[in-house]
JSON list of C-alpha atoms in Angstrom, two decimals:
[
{"chain": "A", "resi": 78, "resn": "GLY", "atom": "CA", "xyz": [-83.87, -228.66, -22.42]},
{"chain": "A", "resi": 79, "resn": "ASN", "atom": "CA", "xyz": [-85.79, -227.98, -19.41]},
{"chain": "A", "resi": 80, "resn": "SER", "atom": "CA", "xyz": [-84.16, -229.38, -16.00]},
{"chain": "A", "resi": 81, "resn": "VAL", "atom": "CA", "xyz": [-84.31, -229.39, -12.41]},
{"chain": "A", "resi": 82, "resn": "THR", "atom": "CA", "xyz": [-81.31, -229.29, -9.92]},
{"chain": "A", "resi": 83, "resn": "GLN", "atom": "CA", "xyz": [-81.82, -229.78, -5.99]},
{"chain": "A", "resi": 84, "resn": "MET", "atom": "CA", "xyz": [-79.54, -230.25, -3.30]},
{"chain": "A", "resi": 85, "resn": "GLU", "atom": "CA", "xyz": [-78.32, -233.67, -2.79]},
{"chain": "A", "resi": 86, "resn": "GLY", "atom": "CA", "xyz": [-79.08, -235.69, 0.40]},
{"chain": "A", "resi": 87, "resn": "PRO", "atom": "CA", "xyz": [-79.46, -236.98, 2.65]},
{"chain": "A", "resi": 88, "resn": "VAL", "atom": "CA", "xyz": [-80.20, -233.96, 4.98]},
{"chain": "A", "resi": 89, "resn": "THR", "atom": "CA", "xyz": [-80.24, -235.15, 8.67]},
{"chain": "A", "resi": 90, "resn": "LEU", "atom": "CA", "xyz": [-82.01, -232.55, 11.32]},
{"chain": "A", "resi": 91, "resn": "SER", "atom": "CA", "xyz": [-83.03, -232.41, 14.91]},
{"chain": "A", "resi": 92, "resn": "GLU", "atom": "CA", "xyz": [-86.50, -232.05, 15.61]},
{"chain": "A", "resi": 93, "resn": "GLU", "atom": "CA", "xyz": [-87.54, -228.22, 15.49]},
{"chain": "A", "resi": 94, "resn": "ALA", "atom": "CA", "xyz": [-84.69, -227.29, 13.28]},
{"chain": "A", "resi": 95, "resn": "PHE", "atom": "CA", "xyz": [-85.01, -225.03, 10.29]},
{"chain": "A", "resi": 96, "resn": "LEU", "atom": "CA", "xyz": [-85.22, -226.46, 6.95]},
{"chain": "A", "resi": 97, "resn": "THR", "atom": "CA", "xyz": [-84.07, -225.15, 3.46]},
{"chain": "A", "resi": 98, "resn": "ILE", "atom": "CA", "xyz": [-83.76, -227.71, 0.58]},
{"chain": "A", "resi": 99, "resn": "ASN", "atom": "CA", "xyz": [-82.36, -225.86, -2.53]},
{"chain": "A", "resi": 100, "resn": "CYS", "atom": "CA", "xyz": [-83.90, -226.18, -5.78]},
{"chain": "A", "resi": 101, "resn": "THR", "atom": "CA", "xyz": [-82.90, -224.32, -9.29]},
{"chain": "A", "resi": 102, "resn": "TYR", "atom": "CA", "xyz": [-84.50, -224.86, -12.73]},
{"chain": "A", "resi": 103, "resn": "THR", "atom": "CA", "xyz": [-83.72, -224.12, -16.29]},
{"chain": "A", "resi": 104, "resn": "ALA", "atom": "CA", "xyz": [-86.71, -223.58, -18.57]},
{"chain": "A", "resi": 105, "resn": "THR", "atom": "CA", "xyz": [-87.65, -221.72, -21.56]},
{"chain": "A", "resi": 106, "resn": "GLY", "atom": "CA", "xyz": [-91.03, -219.71, -20.97]},
{"chain": "A", "resi": 107, "resn": "TYR", "atom": "CA", "xyz": [-92.92, -219.61, -17.71]},
{"chain": "A", "resi": 108, "resn": "PRO", "atom": "CA", "xyz": [-93.31, -223.00, -16.25]},
{"chain": "A", "resi": 109, "resn": "SER", "atom": "CA", "xyz": [-95.20, -223.82, -13.10]},
{"chain": "A", "resi": 110, "resn": "LEU", "atom": "CA", "xyz": [-93.04, -225.19, -10.36]},
{"chain": "A", "resi": 111, "resn": "PHE", "atom": "CA", "xyz": [-94.04, -227.82, -7.67]},
{"chain": "A", "resi": 112, "resn": "TRP", "atom": "CA", "xyz": [-92.67, -229.77, -4.54]},
{"chain": "A", "resi": 113, "resn": "TYR", "atom": "CA", "xyz": [-93.68, -233.19, -4.07]},
{"chain": "A", "resi": 114, "resn": "VAL", "atom": "CA", "xyz": [-92.98, -235.39, -1.07]},
{"chain": "A", "resi": 115, "resn": "GLN", "atom": "CA", "xyz": [-92.62, -239.18, -0.99]},
{"chain": "A", "resi": 116, "resn": "TYR", "atom": "CA", "xyz": [-93.01, -241.14, 2.17]},
{"chain": "A", "resi": 117, "resn": "PRO", "atom": "CA", "xyz": [-91.13, -244.69, 2.38]},
{"chain": "A", "resi": 118, "resn": "GLY", "atom": "CA", "xyz": [-92.88, -247.32, 0.09]},
{"chain": "A", "resi": 119, "resn": "GLU", "atom": "CA", "xyz": [-95.53, -244.85, -1.15]},
{"chain": "A", "resi": 120, "resn": "GLY", "atom": "CA", "xyz": [-96.10, -242.94, -4.26]},
{"chain": "A", "resi": 121, "resn": "LEU", "atom": "CA", "xyz": [-95.55, -239.08, -4.40]},
{"chain": "A", "resi": 122, "resn": "GLN", "atom": "CA", "xyz": [-98.02, -236.57, -3.03]},
{"chain": "A", "resi": 123, "resn": "LEU", "atom": "CA", "xyz": [-98.11, -232.92, -4.16]},
{"chain": "A", "resi": 124, "resn": "LEU", "atom": "CA", "xyz": [-96.84, -230.57, -1.25]},
{"chain": "A", "resi": 125, "resn": "LEU", "atom": "CA", "xyz": [-97.14, -227.22, -2.81]},
{"chain": "A", "resi": 126, "resn": "LYS", "atom": "CA", "xyz": [-96.98, -225.41, -6.14]},
{"chain": "A", "resi": 127, "resn": "ALA", "atom": "CA", "xyz": [-96.48, -222.03, -7.65]},
{"chain": "A", "resi": 128, "resn": "THR", "atom": "CA", "xyz": [-97.85, -220.96, -11.21]},
{"chain": "A", "resi": 129, "resn": "LYS", "atom": "CA", "xyz": [-96.14, -217.70, -11.83]},
{"chain": "A", "resi": 130, "resn": "ALA", "atom": "CA", "xyz": [-93.06, -215.54, -10.51]},
{"chain": "A", "resi": 131, "resn": "ASP", "atom": "CA", "xyz": [-93.23, -214.28, -7.02]},
{"chain": "A", "resi": 132, "resn": "ASP", "atom": "CA", "xyz": [-96.07, -216.66, -6.16]},
{"chain": "A", "resi": 133, "resn": "LYS", "atom": "CA", "xyz": [-95.51, -218.46, -2.75]},
{"chain": "A", "resi": 134, "resn": "GLY", "atom": "CA", "xyz": [-96.84, -222.10, -2.41]},
{"chain": "A", "resi": 135, "resn": "SER", "atom": "CA", "xyz": [-97.60, -223.20, 1.31]},
{"chain": "A", "resi": 136, "resn": "ASN", "atom": "CA", "xyz": [-98.86, -226.40, 3.01]},
{"chain": "A", "resi": 137, "resn": "LYS", "atom": "CA", "xyz": [-98.49, -227.83, 6.16]},
{"chain": "A", "resi": 138, "resn": "GLY", "atom": "CA", "xyz": [-95.76, -225.52, 7.34]},
{"chain": "A", "resi": 139, "resn": "PHE", "atom": "CA", "xyz": [-93.85, -225.88, 4.12]},
{"chain": "A", "resi": 140, "resn": "GLU", "atom": "CA", "xyz": [-93.27, -222.68, 1.91]},
{"chain": "A", "resi": 141, "resn": "ALA", "atom": "CA", "xyz": [-91.55, -221.91, -1.37]},
{"chain": "A", "resi": 142, "resn": "THR", "atom": "CA", "xyz": [-91.38, -218.97, -3.53]},
{"chain": "A", "resi": 143, "resn": "TYR", "atom": "CA", "xyz": [-91.07, -218.85, -7.41]},
{"chain": "A", "resi": 144, "resn": "ARG", "atom": "CA", "xyz": [-88.09, -216.53, -8.01]},
{"chain": "A", "resi": 145, "resn": "LYS", "atom": "CA", "xyz": [-87.63, -216.02, -11.62]},
{"chain": "A", "resi": 146, "resn": "GLU", "atom": "CA", "xyz": [-84.65, -213.67, -11.17]},
{"chain": "A", "resi": 147, "resn": "THR", "atom": "CA", "xyz": [-82.57, -216.41, -9.61]},
{"chain": "A", "resi": 148, "resn": "THR", "atom": "CA", "xyz": [-84.59, -219.57, -11.28]},
{"chain": "A", "resi": 149, "resn": "SER", "atom": "CA", "xyz": [-85.06, -220.90, -7.84]},
{"chain": "A", "resi": 150, "resn": "PHE", "atom": "CA", "xyz": [-87.94, -222.38, -5.92]},
{"chain": "A", "resi": 151, "resn": "HIS", "atom": "CA", "xyz": [-86.27, -223.36, -2.41]},
{"chain": "A", "resi": 152, "resn": "LEU", "atom": "CA", "xyz": [-88.37, -225.40, 0.02]},
{"chain": "A", "resi": 153, "resn": "GLU", "atom": "CA", "xyz": [-88.24, -223.95, 3.57]},
{"chain": "A", "resi": 154, "resn": "LYS", "atom": "CA", "xyz": [-89.96, -224.94, 6.94]},
{"chain": "A", "resi": 155, "resn": "GLY", "atom": "CA", "xyz": [-89.28, -223.17, 10.23]},
{"chain": "A", "resi": 156, "resn": "SER", "atom": "CA", "xyz": [-89.62, -226.15, 12.41]},
{"chain": "A", "resi": 157, "resn": "VAL", "atom": "CA", "xyz": [-89.43, -229.69, 11.28]},
{"chain": "A", "resi": 158, "resn": "GLN", "atom": "CA", "xyz": [-91.00, -232.80, 12.94]},
{"chain": "A", "resi": 159, "resn": "VAL", "atom": "CA", "xyz": [-90.16, -236.27, 12.95]},
{"chain": "A", "resi": 160, "resn": "SER", "atom": "CA", "xyz": [-93.00, -237.05, 10.55]},
{"chain": "A", "resi": 161, "resn": "ASP", "atom": "CA", "xyz": [-91.42, -234.81, 7.93]},
{"chain": "A", "resi": 162, "resn": "SER", "atom": "CA", "xyz": [-88.96, -237.51, 7.20]},
{"chain": "A", "resi": 163, "resn": "ALA", "atom": "CA", "xyz": [-89.37, -238.32, 3.65]},
{"chain": "A", "resi": 164, "resn": "VAL", "atom": "CA", "xyz": [-87.96, -237.65, 0.16]},
{"chain": "A", "resi": 165, "resn": "TYR", "atom": "CA", "xyz": [-88.76, -234.37, -1.61]},
{"chain": "A", "resi": 166, "resn": "PHE", "atom": "CA", "xyz": [-88.70, -233.61, -5.07]},
{"chain": "A", "resi": 167, "resn": "CYS", "atom": "CA", "xyz": [-88.68, -230.43, -7.04]},
{"chain": "A", "resi": 168, "resn": "ALA", "atom": "CA", "xyz": [-90.37, -230.41, -10.27]},
{"chain": "A", "resi": 169, "resn": "LEU", "atom": "CA", "xyz": [-91.34, -228.20, -13.12]},
{"chain": "A", "resi": 170, "resn": "SER", "atom": "CA", "xyz": [-94.01, -228.42, -15.85]},
{"chain": "A", "resi": 171, "resn": "ASP", "atom": "CA", "xyz": [-92.57, -229.22, -19.05]},
{"chain": "A", "resi": 172, "resn": "HIS", "atom": "CA", "xyz": [-94.71, -227.16, -21.41]},
{"chain": "A", "resi": 173, "resn": "GLY", "atom": "CA", "xyz": [-92.55, -228.10, -24.45]},
{"chain": "A", "resi": 174, "resn": "GLY", "atom": "CA", "xyz": [-93.70, -231.62, -23.89]},
{"chain": "A", "resi": 175, "resn": "SER", "atom": "CA", "xyz": [-97.02, -233.25, -23.09]},
{"chain": "A", "resi": 176, "resn": "GLN", "atom": "CA", "xyz": [-99.39, -231.30, -21.05]},
{"chain": "A", "resi": 177, "resn": "GLY", "atom": "CA", "xyz": [-99.17, -232.38, -17.60]},
{"chain": "A", "resi": 178, "resn": "ASN", "atom": "CA", "xyz": [-95.90, -233.89, -17.87]},
{"chain": "A", "resi": 179, "resn": "LEU", "atom": "CA", "xyz": [-93.41, -232.84, -15.14]},
{"chain": "A", "resi": 180, "resn": "ILE", "atom": "CA", "xyz": [-89.64, -232.78, -14.96]},
{"chain": "A", "resi": 181, "resn": "PHE", "atom": "CA", "xyz": [-88.39, -234.12, -11.69]},
{"chain": "A", "resi": 182, "resn": "GLY", "atom": "CA", "xyz": [-85.30, -233.37, -9.71]},
{"chain": "A", "resi": 183, "resn": "LYS", "atom": "CA", "xyz": [-83.26, -236.40, -8.45]},
{"chain": "A", "resi": 184, "resn": "GLY", "atom": "CA", "xyz": [-85.13, -235.95, -4.86]},
{"chain": "A", "resi": 185, "resn": "THR", "atom": "CA", "xyz": [-83.62, -234.95, -1.42]},
{"chain": "A", "resi": 186, "resn": "LYS", "atom": "CA", "xyz": [-83.92, -237.47, 1.51]},
{"chain": "A", "resi": 187, "resn": "LEU", "atom": "CA", "xyz": [-84.72, -235.79, 4.86]},
{"chain": "A", "resi": 188, "resn": "SER", "atom": "CA", "xyz": [-84.46, -237.67, 7.99]},
{"chain": "A", "resi": 189, "resn": "VAL", "atom": "CA", "xyz": [-85.57, -235.83, 11.36]},
{"chain": "A", "resi": 190, "resn": "LYS", "atom": "CA", "xyz": [-84.17, -237.08, 14.64]},
{"chain": "A", "resi": 191, "resn": "PRO", "atom": "CA", "xyz": [-86.21, -236.64, 17.98]},
{"chain": "B", "resi": 292, "resn": "ASP", "atom": "CA", "xyz": [-112.97, -242.52, -2.56]},
{"chain": "B", "resi": 293, "resn": "GLY", "atom": "CA", "xyz": [-111.34, -241.68, -5.92]},
{"chain": "B", "resi": 294, "resn": "GLY", "atom": "CA", "xyz": [-107.83, -242.63, -6.47]},
{"chain": "B", "resi": 295, "resn": "ILE", "atom": "CA", "xyz": [-105.25, -244.52, -8.40]},
{"chain": "B", "resi": 296, "resn": "THR", "atom": "CA", "xyz": [-104.70, -248.24, -7.61]},
{"chain": "B", "resi": 297, "resn": "GLN", "atom": "CA", "xyz": [-101.48, -249.85, -9.09]},
{"chain": "B", "resi": 298, "resn": "SER", "atom": "CA", "xyz": [-100.90, -253.75, -8.64]},
{"chain": "B", "resi": 299, "resn": "PRO", "atom": "CA", "xyz": [-99.21, -255.70, -7.90]},
{"chain": "B", "resi": 300, "resn": "LYS", "atom": "CA", "xyz": [-97.32, -253.81, -5.24]},
{"chain": "B", "resi": 301, "resn": "TYR", "atom": "CA", "xyz": [-94.34, -256.33, -5.33]},
{"chain": "B", "resi": 302, "resn": "LEU", "atom": "CA", "xyz": [-93.39, -258.48, -8.16]},
{"chain": "B", "resi": 303, "resn": "PHE", "atom": "CA", "xyz": [-90.54, -260.68, -9.17]},
{"chain": "B", "resi": 304, "resn": "ARG", "atom": "CA", "xyz": [-89.67, -261.97, -12.75]},
{"chain": "B", "resi": 305, "resn": "LYS", "atom": "CA", "xyz": [-87.01, -264.22, -14.05]},
{"chain": "B", "resi": 306, "resn": "GLU", "atom": "CA", "xyz": [-85.09, -262.83, -16.90]},
{"chain": "B", "resi": 307, "resn": "GLY", "atom": "CA", "xyz": [-86.54, -263.20, -20.30]},
{"chain": "B", "resi": 308, "resn": "GLN", "atom": "CA", "xyz": [-90.10, -262.84, -18.89]},
{"chain": "B", "resi": 309, "resn": "ASN", "atom": "CA", "xyz": [-92.71, -260.07, -19.74]},
{"chain": "B", "resi": 310, "resn": "VAL", "atom": "CA", "xyz": [-94.75, -258.76, -17.07]},
{"chain": "B", "resi": 311, "resn": "THR", "atom": "CA", "xyz": [-97.71, -256.49, -17.06]},
{"chain": "B", "resi": 312, "resn": "LEU", "atom": "CA", "xyz": [-98.18, -253.64, -14.07]},
{"chain": "B", "resi": 313, "resn": "SER", "atom": "CA", "xyz": [-101.79, -252.68, -13.64]},
{"chain": "B", "resi": 314, "resn": "CYS", "atom": "CA", "xyz": [-102.84, -248.91, -13.14]},
{"chain": "B", "resi": 315, "resn": "GLU", "atom": "CA", "xyz": [-106.77, -248.18, -12.66]},
{"chain": "B", "resi": 316, "resn": "GLN", "atom": "CA", "xyz": [-108.07, -244.98, -11.64]},
{"chain": "B", "resi": 317, "resn": "ASN", "atom": "CA", "xyz": [-111.52, -243.43, -11.00]},
{"chain": "B", "resi": 318, "resn": "LEU", "atom": "CA", "xyz": [-110.75, -239.87, -10.82]},
{"chain": "B", "resi": 319, "resn": "ASN", "atom": "CA", "xyz": [-112.09, -239.42, -14.43]},
{"chain": "B", "resi": 320, "resn": "HIS", "atom": "CA", "xyz": [-108.69, -238.00, -15.53]},
{"chain": "B", "resi": 321, "resn": "ASP", "atom": "CA", "xyz": [-108.07, -237.77, -19.07]},
{"chain": "B", "resi": 322, "resn": "ALA", "atom": "CA", "xyz": [-104.15, -238.04, -18.90]},
{"chain": "B", "resi": 323, "resn": "MET", "atom": "CA", "xyz": [-102.24, -240.92, -17.56]},
{"chain": "B", "resi": 324, "resn": "TYR", "atom": "CA", "xyz": [-98.59, -241.46, -17.07]},
{"chain": "B", "resi": 325, "resn": "TRP", "atom": "CA", "xyz": [-95.99, -244.30, -16.28]},
{"chain": "B", "resi": 326, "resn": "TYR", "atom": "CA", "xyz": [-92.73, -243.10, -14.41]},
{"chain": "B", "resi": 327, "resn": "ARG", "atom": "CA", "xyz": [-89.66, -245.15, -13.27]},
{"chain": "B", "resi": 328, "resn": "GLN", "atom": "CA", "xyz": [-87.92, -244.27, -10.15]},
{"chain": "B", "resi": 329, "resn": "ASP", "atom": "CA", "xyz": [-84.28, -245.50, -9.39]},
{"chain": "B", "resi": 330, "resn": "PRO", "atom": "CA", "xyz": [-82.25, -244.67, -6.37]},
{"chain": "B", "resi": 331, "resn": "GLY", "atom": "CA", "xyz": [-80.59, -241.17, -6.57]},
{"chain": "B", "resi": 332, "resn": "GLN", "atom": "CA", "xyz": [-82.15, -240.72, -10.22]},
{"chain": "B", "resi": 333, "resn": "GLY", "atom": "CA", "xyz": [-85.60, -238.97, -9.47]},
{"chain": "B", "resi": 334, "resn": "LEU", "atom": "CA", "xyz": [-88.43, -240.02, -11.82]},
{"chain": "B", "resi": 335, "resn": "ARG", "atom": "CA", "xyz": [-88.15, -240.70, -15.57]},
{"chain": "B", "resi": 336, "resn": "LEU", "atom": "CA", "xyz": [-91.01, -240.68, -17.96]},
{"chain": "B", "resi": 337, "resn": "ILE", "atom": "CA", "xyz": [-91.78, -244.00, -19.77]},
{"chain": "B", "resi": 338, "resn": "TYR", "atom": "CA", "xyz": [-95.09, -243.41, -21.50]},
{"chain": "B", "resi": 339, "resn": "TYR", "atom": "CA", "xyz": [-98.03, -241.37, -21.36]},
{"chain": "B", "resi": 340, "resn": "SER", "atom": "CA", "xyz": [-101.52, -241.04, -22.58]},
{"chain": "B", "resi": 341, "resn": "GLN", "atom": "CA", "xyz": [-103.74, -237.78, -23.00]},
{"chain": "B", "resi": 342, "resn": "ILE", "atom": "CA", "xyz": [-106.90, -239.70, -24.30]},
{"chain": "B", "resi": 343, "resn": "VAL", "atom": "CA", "xyz": [-108.16, -243.22, -24.94]},
{"chain": "B", "resi": 344, "resn": "ASN", "atom": "CA", "xyz": [-106.67, -244.95, -27.61]},
{"chain": "B", "resi": 345, "resn": "ASP", "atom": "CA", "xyz": [-103.58, -242.62, -27.89]},
{"chain": "B", "resi": 346, "resn": "PHE", "atom": "CA", "xyz": [-100.23, -242.84, -26.17]},
{"chain": "B", "resi": 347, "resn": "GLN", "atom": "CA", "xyz": [-96.81, -241.34, -26.53]},
{"chain": "B", "resi": 348, "resn": "LYS", "atom": "CA", "xyz": [-93.31, -242.43, -25.67]},
{"chain": "B", "resi": 349, "resn": "GLY", "atom": "CA", "xyz": [-91.48, -240.64, -22.95]},
{"chain": "B", "resi": 350, "resn": "ASP", "atom": "CA", "xyz": [-87.75, -240.36, -22.35]},
{"chain": "B", "resi": 351, "resn": "ILE", "atom": "CA", "xyz": [-86.97, -243.92, -21.60]},
{"chain": "B", "resi": 352, "resn": "ALA", "atom": "CA", "xyz": [-89.57, -245.96, -23.69]},
{"chain": "B", "resi": 353, "resn": "GLU", "atom": "CA", "xyz": [-87.36, -248.74, -25.00]},
{"chain": "B", "resi": 354, "resn": "GLY", "atom": "CA", "xyz": [-88.38, -252.18, -23.55]},
{"chain": "B", "resi": 355, "resn": "TYR", "atom": "CA", "xyz": [-91.63, -251.03, -22.47]},
{"chain": "B", "resi": 356, "resn": "SER", "atom": "CA", "xyz": [-95.23, -251.23, -24.00]},
{"chain": "B", "resi": 357, "resn": "VAL", "atom": "CA", "xyz": [-98.65, -249.70, -22.96]},
{"chain": "B", "resi": 358, "resn": "SER", "atom": "CA", "xyz": [-102.18, -249.80, -24.12]},
{"chain": "B", "resi": 359, "resn": "ARG", "atom": "CA", "xyz": [-104.99, -247.41, -23.34]},
{"chain": "B", "resi": 360, "resn": "GLU", "atom": "CA", "xyz": [-108.18, -249.14, -24.35]},
{"chain": "B", "resi": 361, "resn": "LYS", "atom": "CA", "xyz": [-110.31, -247.53, -21.43]},
{"chain": "B", "resi": 362, "resn": "LYS", "atom": "CA", "xyz": [-110.08, -244.11, -19.73]},
{"chain": "B", "resi": 363, "resn": "GLU", "atom": "CA", "xyz": [-109.85, -245.90, -16.29]},
{"chain": "B", "resi": 364, "resn": "SER", "atom": "CA", "xyz": [-106.79, -248.14, -17.32]},
{"chain": "B", "resi": 365, "resn": "PHE", "atom": "CA", "xyz": [-103.38, -247.79, -18.50]},
{"chain": "B", "resi": 366, "resn": "PRO", "atom": "CA", "xyz": [-101.31, -251.04, -17.96]},
{"chain": "B", "resi": 367, "resn": "LEU", "atom": "CA", "xyz": [-97.65, -251.11, -18.62]},
{"chain": "B", "resi": 368, "resn": "THR", "atom": "CA", "xyz": [-95.96, -254.23, -19.89]},
{"chain": "B", "resi": 369, "resn": "VAL", "atom": "CA", "xyz": [-92.06, -254.70, -19.09]},
{"chain": "B", "resi": 370, "resn": "THR", "atom": "CA", "xyz": [-90.59, -256.81, -21.98]},
{"chain": "B", "resi": 371, "resn": "SER", "atom": "CA", "xyz": [-87.77, -258.85, -22.05]},
{"chain": "B", "resi": 372, "resn": "ALA", "atom": "CA", "xyz": [-86.16, -256.06, -24.27]},
{"chain": "B", "resi": 373, "resn": "GLN", "atom": "CA", "xyz": [-85.76, -254.13, -21.12]},
{"chain": "B", "resi": 374, "resn": "LYS", "atom": "CA", "xyz": [-82.21, -254.52, -19.94]},
{"chain": "B", "resi": 375, "resn": "ASN", "atom": "CA", "xyz": [-82.33, -253.49, -16.38]},
{"chain": "B", "resi": 376, "resn": "PRO", "atom": "CA", "xyz": [-85.99, -253.62, -15.36]},
{"chain": "B", "resi": 377, "resn": "THR", "atom": "CA", "xyz": [-85.54, -253.75, -11.45]},
{"chain": "B", "resi": 378, "resn": "ALA", "atom": "CA", "xyz": [-86.95, -250.46, -10.27]},
{"chain": "B", "resi": 379, "resn": "PHE", "atom": "CA", "xyz": [-90.18, -248.74, -8.79]},
{"chain": "B", "resi": 380, "resn": "TYR", "atom": "CA", "xyz": [-92.79, -247.94, -11.16]},
{"chain": "B", "resi": 381, "resn": "LEU", "atom": "CA", "xyz": [-95.29, -245.27, -10.68]},
{"chain": "B", "resi": 382, "resn": "CYS", "atom": "CA", "xyz": [-98.45, -244.57, -12.32]},
{"chain": "B", "resi": 383, "resn": "ALA", "atom": "CA", "xyz": [-99.79, -240.82, -12.37]},
{"chain": "B", "resi": 384, "resn": "THR", "atom": "CA", "xyz": [-102.76, -239.03, -13.82]},
{"chain": "B", "resi": 385, "resn": "ASN", "atom": "CA", "xyz": [-103.64, -235.59, -14.59]},
{"chain": "B", "resi": 386, "resn": "PRO", "atom": "CA", "xyz": [-107.28, -234.04, -15.37]},
{"chain": "B", "resi": 387, "resn": "GLY", "atom": "CA", "xyz": [-105.91, -232.89, -18.66]},
{"chain": "B", "resi": 388, "resn": "ASP", "atom": "CA", "xyz": [-107.38, -229.60, -18.74]},
{"chain": "B", "resi": 389, "resn": "ARG", "atom": "CA", "xyz": [-106.00, -225.99, -18.21]},
{"chain": "B", "resi": 390, "resn": "GLY", "atom": "CA", "xyz": [-107.75, -225.17, -14.96]},
{"chain": "B", "resi": 391, "resn": "ALA", "atom": "CA", "xyz": [-106.63, -225.27, -11.41]},
{"chain": "B", "resi": 392, "resn": "GLY", "atom": "CA", "xyz": [-105.66, -228.87, -11.64]},
{"chain": "B", "resi": 393, "resn": "ALA", "atom": "CA", "xyz": [-103.38, -228.19, -14.89]},
{"chain": "B", "resi": 394, "resn": "ASN", "atom": "CA", "xyz": [-100.04, -229.90, -14.44]},
{"chain": "B", "resi": 395, "resn": "VAL", "atom": "CA", "xyz": [-100.87, -231.06, -11.04]},
{"chain": "B", "resi": 396, "resn": "LEU", "atom": "CA", "xyz": [-99.97, -235.03, -11.17]},
{"chain": "B", "resi": 397, "resn": "THR", "atom": "CA", "xyz": [-101.87, -237.52, -8.86]},
{"chain": "B", "resi": 398, "resn": "PHE", "atom": "CA", "xyz": [-99.78, -240.68, -8.08]},
{"chain": "B", "resi": 399, "resn": "GLY", "atom": "CA", "xyz": [-100.59, -244.23, -7.09]},
{"chain": "B", "resi": 400, "resn": "ALA", "atom": "CA", "xyz": [-98.72, -246.19, -4.52]},
{"chain": "B", "resi": 401, "resn": "GLY", "atom": "CA", "xyz": [-96.33, -247.82, -7.06]},
{"chain": "B", "resi": 402, "resn": "SER", "atom": "CA", "xyz": [-95.15, -251.17, -7.95]},
{"chain": "B", "resi": 403, "resn": "ARG", "atom": "CA", "xyz": [-91.79, -252.62, -6.96]},
{"chain": "B", "resi": 404, "resn": "LEU", "atom": "CA", "xyz": [-90.34, -254.91, -9.73]},
{"chain": "B", "resi": 405, "resn": "THR", "atom": "CA", "xyz": [-87.37, -257.10, -9.08]},
{"chain": "B", "resi": 406, "resn": "VAL", "atom": "CA", "xyz": [-85.81, -259.29, -11.72]},
{"chain": "B", "resi": 407, "resn": "LEU", "atom": "CA", "xyz": [-84.24, -262.50, -10.36]}
]
């Protein structure tokens, strides 16, 4: 079945450091790919998405490119801030299941120190 | 403002009791979902509903029940049959169409259930 694997955390960085959180997927067909962010005690928020190969999603300085050849959707940011501290989830649309249902990775906790 | 309201935010339950978590939305979205979140395990789908009066089991439906009598509401009941109910529960919605919002989930703030 479809699945998502993302790097285990926690990831601890200093402010202004470069961030990469790896995400790879297994899927049949052509799923859409997503990054969601969860701040402490809150629900998830959509950070960015890409719907087809070679698409680049971007938002708030974060970027991720849909790489079909490597089945990857790595999240990057050039200069992190303390306010970026959160848990980040990679997800894919499960077209084999209900429309709109997403399969999530286990999440990667990011802590940014001043 | 349009959004999803989950209540209560925190809930404590004694073993053997049923509890119901509320999820209300004013986004006019057709599809609604319940996910369970445990530390280090990501999100797992419990139930989902694509239209009123219809719902389907997700990956971990055992010990849970839902109803969808109104488009705006999708309550989740955690029954005494659920062996390990302590978790963070998230409700989400989706427009249910194939436009720009296809497959994009909007989440509520969550309800944390603790079994004493």
